[in-house]
Amino acid sequence: MEKKEQLYEGKAKKVFATDDENLVIVSYKDDATAFDGLKKGTIAGKGVVNNRMTNRMMQLLEKEGVPTHFVKELSERETLVKKVKIVPLEVIIRNVSAGSFSKRYGVEEGIPFDEPTIEFSYKNDDLHDPLINDYHAIALHLATREEIELIKQYAFKVNEVLKAYFLTLGVKLIDFKLEFGKTAEGTIVLADEISPDTCRFWDAKTNEKLDKDRFRRDLGGVEDAYREIFKRVSGK
Ligand code: ADP
Ligand code: UDP
């Protein structure tokens, strides 16, 4: 598979064309941003952890019946994926209160919910990714009702699979963000990444944070946290 021109450079990844118009190569960087891009930094080795961890999660989810964009890991930082048109919705599932949920509703972090919650943000940097509901998304033609129902169904399935999986590693899956896309054939698949950049992971015994909150909140031990969660995922 030949890597051709760069199509896009985002905050954490680059996307390259290939000689197959339906496939792209995603390349994971060590760059980290938070707070709508206001905080910038690098996390040494993050790209490798996020690439490898995402690919493991995508393969596990495929096995459990969730279609994904994953095709083949090419190297420690690069993966071949199906090219999709990203549905411009950040799909957020929560099992335990944290982050913007705690802030918005004035509750402490760490309260487990009776059932998981779902919310959408409109992926639009100029508007700073505002919270949006199904009806608004349909009104804006971001997706159809059928696509949104499928996305919700997949997102809750992802939660069930990953929550159970991480518990076996002594990790609580607090919340996470997913992105979905549409392939050339019009199929909705899980895309983007599943990593410590996009999930909150707390050690099940100590509640120690093993994710990007260490960077966001200047808690120190950022690289160690990424290494630790990856060590558990890879069984080393
Ligand atoms: P951002 O754009 O938010 O800075 P990244 O640095 O992660 O994010 O850039 C990766 C970009 O690639 C994102 O816009 C993401 O939606 C997009 N993307 C993820 N998976 C695919 C895919 N399979 N096909 C096309 N684009 C994708
Ligand atoms: N998240 C993400 N990208 C975003 C916003 C959120 O990956 O642009 C993830 C974040 O890592 C967390 C979950 O989605 O696991 C919920 O984030 P929250 O809404 O609490 O926002 P934050 O506290 O990150 O501002």
PDB file of N, CA and C and ligand atoms in Angstrom, residues 7-15 23-24 26-29 33 69-70 81-87 90 123 125 129 177 179-182 189-193 197-198, ligand 1:
ATOM      1  N   LEU A   7      -3.651  14.434   3.388  1.00  0.00           N
ATOM      2  CA  LEU A   7      -4.979  15.002   3.152  1.00  0.00           C
ATOM      3  C   LEU A   7      -5.365  15.981   4.247  1.00  0.00           C
ATOM      4  N   TYR A   8      -4.819  15.730   5.449  1.00  0.00           N
ATOM      5  CA  TYR A   8      -5.299  16.488   6.608  1.00  0.00           C
ATOM      6  C   TYR A   8      -4.286  16.367   7.730  1.00  0.00           C
ATOM      7  N   GLU A   9      -4.063  17.457   8.440  1.00  0.00           N
ATOM      8  CA  GLU A   9      -3.318  17.361   9.701  1.00  0.00           C
ATOM      9  C   GLU A   9      -4.172  17.900  10.817  1.00  0.00           C
ATOM     10  N   GLY A  10      -4.505  17.044  11.765  1.00  0.00           N
ATOM     11  CA  GLY A  10      -5.302  17.457  12.919  1.00  0.00           C
ATOM     12  C   GLY A  10      -4.400  17.697  14.113  1.00  0.00           C
ATOM     13  N   LYS A  11      -5.024  17.780  15.280  1.00  0.00           N
ATOM     14  CA  LYS A  11      -4.255  18.071  16.486  1.00  0.00           C
ATOM     15  C   LYS A  11      -3.440  16.863  16.933  1.00  0.00           C
ATOM     16  N   ALA A  12      -3.945  15.683  16.708  1.00  0.00           N
ATOM     17  CA  ALA A  12      -3.265  14.482  17.214  1.00  0.00           C
ATOM     18  C   ALA A  12      -2.861  13.494  16.124  1.00  0.00           C
ATOM     19  N   LYS A  13      -3.396  13.664  14.920  1.00  0.00           N
ATOM     20  CA  LYS A  13      -3.111  12.701  13.856  1.00  0.00           C
ATOM     21  C   LYS A  13      -3.007  13.394  12.506  1.00  0.00           C
ATOM     22  N   LYS A  14      -2.322  12.694  11.590  1.00  0.00           N
ATOM     23  CA  LYS A  14      -2.316  13.124  10.190  1.00  0.00           C
ATOM     24  C   LYS A  14      -3.005  12.039   9.376  1.00  0.00           C
ATOM     25  N   VAL A  15      -3.615  12.441   8.276  1.00  0.00           N
ATOM     26  CA  VAL A  15      -4.297  11.485   7.406  1.00  0.00           C
ATOM     27  C   VAL A  15      -3.677  11.594   6.010  1.00  0.00           C
ATOM     28  N   LEU A  23      -9.193   3.896   0.827  1.00  0.00           N
ATOM     29  CA  LEU A  23      -8.383   3.649   2.026  1.00  0.00           C
ATOM     30  C   LEU A  23      -7.495   4.851   2.313  1.00  0.00           C
ATOM     31  N   VAL A  24      -7.302   5.148   3.598  1.00  0.00           N
ATOM     32  CA  VAL A  24      -6.349   6.197   3.996  1.00  0.00           C
ATOM     33  C   VAL A  24      -5.437   5.646   5.098  1.00  0.00           C
ATOM     34  N   VAL A  26      -3.692   6.614   8.672  1.00  0.00           N
ATOM     35  CA  VAL A  26      -3.724   7.534   9.805  1.00  0.00           C
ATOM     36  C   VAL A  26      -2.382   7.424  10.520  1.00  0.00           C
ATOM     37  N   SER A  27      -1.777   8.565  10.824  1.00  0.00           N
ATOM     38  CA  SER A  27      -0.476   8.589  11.490  1.00  0.00           C
ATOM     39  C   SER A  27      -0.610   9.356  12.802  1.00  0.00           C
ATOM     40  N   TYR A  28      -0.276   8.689  13.897  1.00  0.00           N
ATOM     41  CA  TYR A  28      -0.504   9.244  15.238  1.00  0.00           C
ATOM     42  C   TYR A  28       0.701  10.039  15.730  1.00  0.00           C
ATOM     43  N   LYS A  29       0.457  11.277  16.164  1.00  0.00           N
ATOM     44  CA  LYS A  29       1.523  12.162  16.652  1.00  0.00           C
ATOM     45  C   LYS A  29       1.601  12.133  18.188  1.00  0.00           C
ATOM     46  N   THR A  33      -3.350  18.405  22.880  1.00  0.00           N
ATOM     47  CA  THR A  33      -4.004  19.692  23.130  1.00  0.00           C
ATOM     48  C   THR A  33      -5.153  19.455  24.101  1.00  0.00           C
ATOM     49  N   HIS A  69     -13.636   1.103  11.055  1.00  0.00           N
ATOM     50  CA  HIS A  69     -12.846   1.502   9.875  1.00  0.00           C
ATOM     51  C   HIS A  69     -11.521   0.754   9.786  1.00  0.00           C
ATOM     52  N   PHE A  70     -11.176  -0.041  10.809  1.00  0.00           N
ATOM     53  CA  PHE A  70      -9.848  -0.671  10.877  1.00  0.00           C
ATOM     54  C   PHE A  70      -9.600  -1.639   9.711  1.00  0.00           C
ATOM     55  N   VAL A  81      -6.816   2.463   7.249  1.00  0.00           N
ATOM     56  CA  VAL A  81      -8.238   2.411   7.600  1.00  0.00           C
ATOM     57  C   VAL A  81      -9.086   2.716   6.371  1.00  0.00           C
ATOM     58  N   LYS A  82     -10.356   2.303   6.450  1.00  0.00           N
ATOM     59  CA  LYS A  82     -11.300   2.667   5.391  1.00  0.00           C
ATOM     60  C   LYS A  82     -11.514   4.165   5.437  1.00  0.00           C
ATOM     61  N   LYS A  83     -11.471   4.800   4.292  1.00  0.00           N
ATOM     62  CA  LYS A  83     -11.757   6.233   4.245  1.00  0.00           C
ATOM     63  C   LYS A  83     -13.250   6.438   4.463  1.00  0.00           C
ATOM     64  N   VAL A  84     -13.593   7.283   5.405  1.00  0.00           N
ATOM     65  CA  VAL A  84     -15.013   7.549   5.638  1.00  0.00           C
ATOM     66  C   VAL A  84     -15.269   9.047   5.619  1.00  0.00           C
ATOM     67  N   LYS A  85     -16.551   9.363   5.451  1.00  0.00           N
ATOM     68  CA  LYS A  85     -16.988  10.735   5.637  1.00  0.00           C
ATOM     69  C   LYS A  85     -17.428  10.797   7.091  1.00  0.00           C
ATOM     70  N   ILE A  86     -16.699  11.541   7.899  1.00  0.00           N
ATOM     71  CA  ILE A  86     -16.995  11.574   9.330  1.00  0.00           C
ATOM     72  C   ILE A  86     -18.353  12.248   9.572  1.00  0.00           C
ATOM     73  N   VAL A  87     -19.212  11.595  10.351  1.00  0.00           N
ATOM     74  CA  VAL A  87     -20.459  12.223  10.814  1.00  0.00           C
ATOM     75  C   VAL A  87     -20.028  13.254  11.861  1.00  0.00           C
ATOM     76  N   GLU A  90     -19.563  14.297  17.955  1.00  0.00           N
ATOM     77  CA  GLU A  90     -18.781  13.593  18.957  1.00  0.00           C
ATOM     78  C   GLU A  90     -19.786  12.899  19.854  1.00  0.00           C
ATOM     79  N   LYS A 123     -19.324  18.528  15.984  1.00  0.00           N
ATOM     80  CA  LYS A 123     -17.894  18.675  15.688  1.00  0.00           C
ATOM     81  C   LYS A 123     -17.697  19.861  14.755  1.00  0.00           C
ATOM     82  N   ASP A 125     -15.097  23.263  14.943  1.00  0.00           N
ATOM     83  CA  ASP A 125     -14.106  24.040  15.699  1.00  0.00           C
ATOM     84  C   ASP A 125     -14.500  25.511  15.836  1.00  0.00           C
ATOM     85  N   ASP A 129     -17.434  23.109  19.221  1.00  0.00           N
ATOM     86  CA  ASP A 129     -18.084  21.815  19.496  1.00  0.00           C
ATOM     87  C   ASP A 129     -19.257  21.906  20.480  1.00  0.00           C
ATOM     88  N   LYS A 177     -15.314   9.270  24.207  1.00  0.00           N
ATOM     89  CA  LYS A 177     -15.851   9.938  23.011  1.00  0.00           C
ATOM     90  C   LYS A 177     -15.631   9.049  21.800  1.00  0.00           C
ATOM     91  N   GLU A 179     -16.297   8.623  17.390  1.00  0.00           N
ATOM     92  CA  GLU A 179     -16.706   9.247  16.127  1.00  0.00           C
ATOM     93  C   GLU A 179     -17.078   8.136  15.159  1.00  0.00           C
ATOM     94  N   PHE A 180     -18.120   8.385  14.387  1.00  0.00           N
ATOM     95  CA  PHE A 180     -18.555   7.432  13.376  1.00  0.00           C
ATOM     96  C   PHE A 180     -18.408   8.068  12.005  1.00  0.00           C
ATOM     97  N   GLY A 181     -18.322   7.212  10.978  1.00  0.00           N
ATOM     98  CA  GLY A 181     -18.209   7.727   9.622  1.00  0.00           C
ATOM     99  C   GLY A 181     -18.986   6.849   8.662  1.00  0.00           C
ATOM    100  N   LYS A 182     -19.115   7.340   7.436  1.00  0.00           N
ATOM    101  CA  LYS A 182     -19.854   6.627   6.395  1.00  0.00           C
ATOM    102  C   LYS A 182     -18.868   6.209   5.316  1.00  0.00           C
ATOM    103  N   VAL A 189     -19.726   3.155  10.173  1.00  0.00           N
ATOM    104  CA  VAL A 189     -18.722   2.385  10.925  1.00  0.00           C
ATOM    105  C   VAL A 189     -18.106   3.276  12.010  1.00  0.00           C
ATOM    106  N   LEU A 190     -17.586   2.615  13.046  1.00  0.00           N
ATOM    107  CA  LEU A 190     -16.841   3.321  14.084  1.00  0.00           C
ATOM    108  C   LEU A 190     -15.509   3.753  13.485  1.00  0.00           C
ATOM    109  N   ALA A 191     -15.119   5.024  13.690  1.00  0.00           N
ATOM    110  CA  ALA A 191     -13.876   5.542  13.120  1.00  0.00           C
ATOM    111  C   ALA A 191     -13.047   6.220  14.212  1.00  0.00           C
ATOM    112  N   ASP A 192     -12.084   7.014  13.792  1.00  0.00           N
ATOM    113  CA  ASP A 192     -11.192   7.777  14.670  1.00  0.00           C
ATOM    114  C   ASP A 192     -10.451   6.868  15.653  1.00  0.00           C
ATOM    115  N   GLU A 193     -10.411   7.221  16.931  1.00  0.00           N
ATOM    116  CA  GLU A 193      -9.573   6.469  17.875  1.00  0.00           C
ATOM    117  C   GLU A 193     -10.285   6.157  19.179  1.00  0.00           C
ATOM    118  N   ASP A 197      -6.441   9.436  25.130  1.00  0.00           N
ATOM    119  CA  ASP A 197      -6.803  10.811  24.742  1.00  0.00           C
ATOM    120  C   ASP A 197      -8.317  10.986  24.729  1.00  0.00           C
ATOM    121  N   THR A 198      -9.045   9.907  24.477  1.00  0.00           N
ATOM    122  CA  THR A 198     -10.489  10.020  24.228  1.00  0.00           C
ATOM    123  C   THR A 198     -11.347   9.281  25.261  1.00  0.00           C
TER     124      THR A 198
HETATM  125  P1  ADP B   1      -8.821  16.859  15.032  1.00  0.00           P
HETATM  126  O1  ADP B   1      -9.314  16.993  13.621  1.00  0.00           O
HETATM  127  O2  ADP B   1      -9.953  16.969  16.023  1.00  0.00           O
HETATM  128  O3  ADP B   1      -7.659  17.738  15.360  1.00  0.00           O
HETATM  129  P2  ADP B   1      -7.144  14.429  14.820  1.00  0.00           P
HETATM  130  O4  ADP B   1      -5.838  15.101  14.985  1.00  0.00           O
HETATM  131  O5  ADP B   1      -7.374  13.171  15.547  1.00  0.00           O
HETATM  132  O6  ADP B   1      -8.391  15.331  15.225  1.00  0.00           O
HETATM  133  O7  ADP B   1      -7.312  14.222  13.257  1.00  0.00           O
HETATM  134  C1  ADP B   1      -7.788  13.079  12.685  1.00  0.00           C
HETATM  135  C2  ADP B   1      -8.943  13.432  11.767  1.00  0.00           C
HETATM  136  O8  ADP B   1      -9.245  12.316  10.941  1.00  0.00           O
HETATM  137  C3  ADP B   1     -10.210  13.782  12.538  1.00  0.00           C
HETATM  138  O9  ADP B   1     -10.820  14.908  11.946  1.00  0.00           O
HETATM  139  C4  ADP B   1     -11.084  12.534  12.363  1.00  0.00           C
HETATM  140  O10 ADP B   1     -12.458  12.854  12.398  1.00  0.00           O
HETATM  141  C5  ADP B   1     -10.640  12.045  10.993  1.00  0.00           C
HETATM  142  N1  ADP B   1     -10.813  10.597  10.758  1.00  0.00           N
HETATM  143  C6  ADP B   1     -10.776   9.584  11.652  1.00  0.00           C
HETATM  144  N2  ADP B   1     -10.965   8.390  11.076  1.00  0.00           N
HETATM  145  C7  ADP B   1     -11.118   8.635   9.750  1.00  0.00           C
HETATM  146  C8  ADP B   1     -11.361   7.813   8.596  1.00  0.00           C
HETATM  147  N3  ADP B   1     -11.473   6.484   8.711  1.00  0.00           N
HETATM  148  N4  ADP B   1     -11.496   8.419   7.384  1.00  0.00           N
HETATM  149  C9  ADP B   1     -11.390   9.765   7.274  1.00  0.00           C
HETATM  150  N5  ADP B   1     -11.162  10.596   8.314  1.00  0.00           N
HETATM  151  C10 ADP B   1     -11.029  10.052   9.530  1.00  0.00           C
END
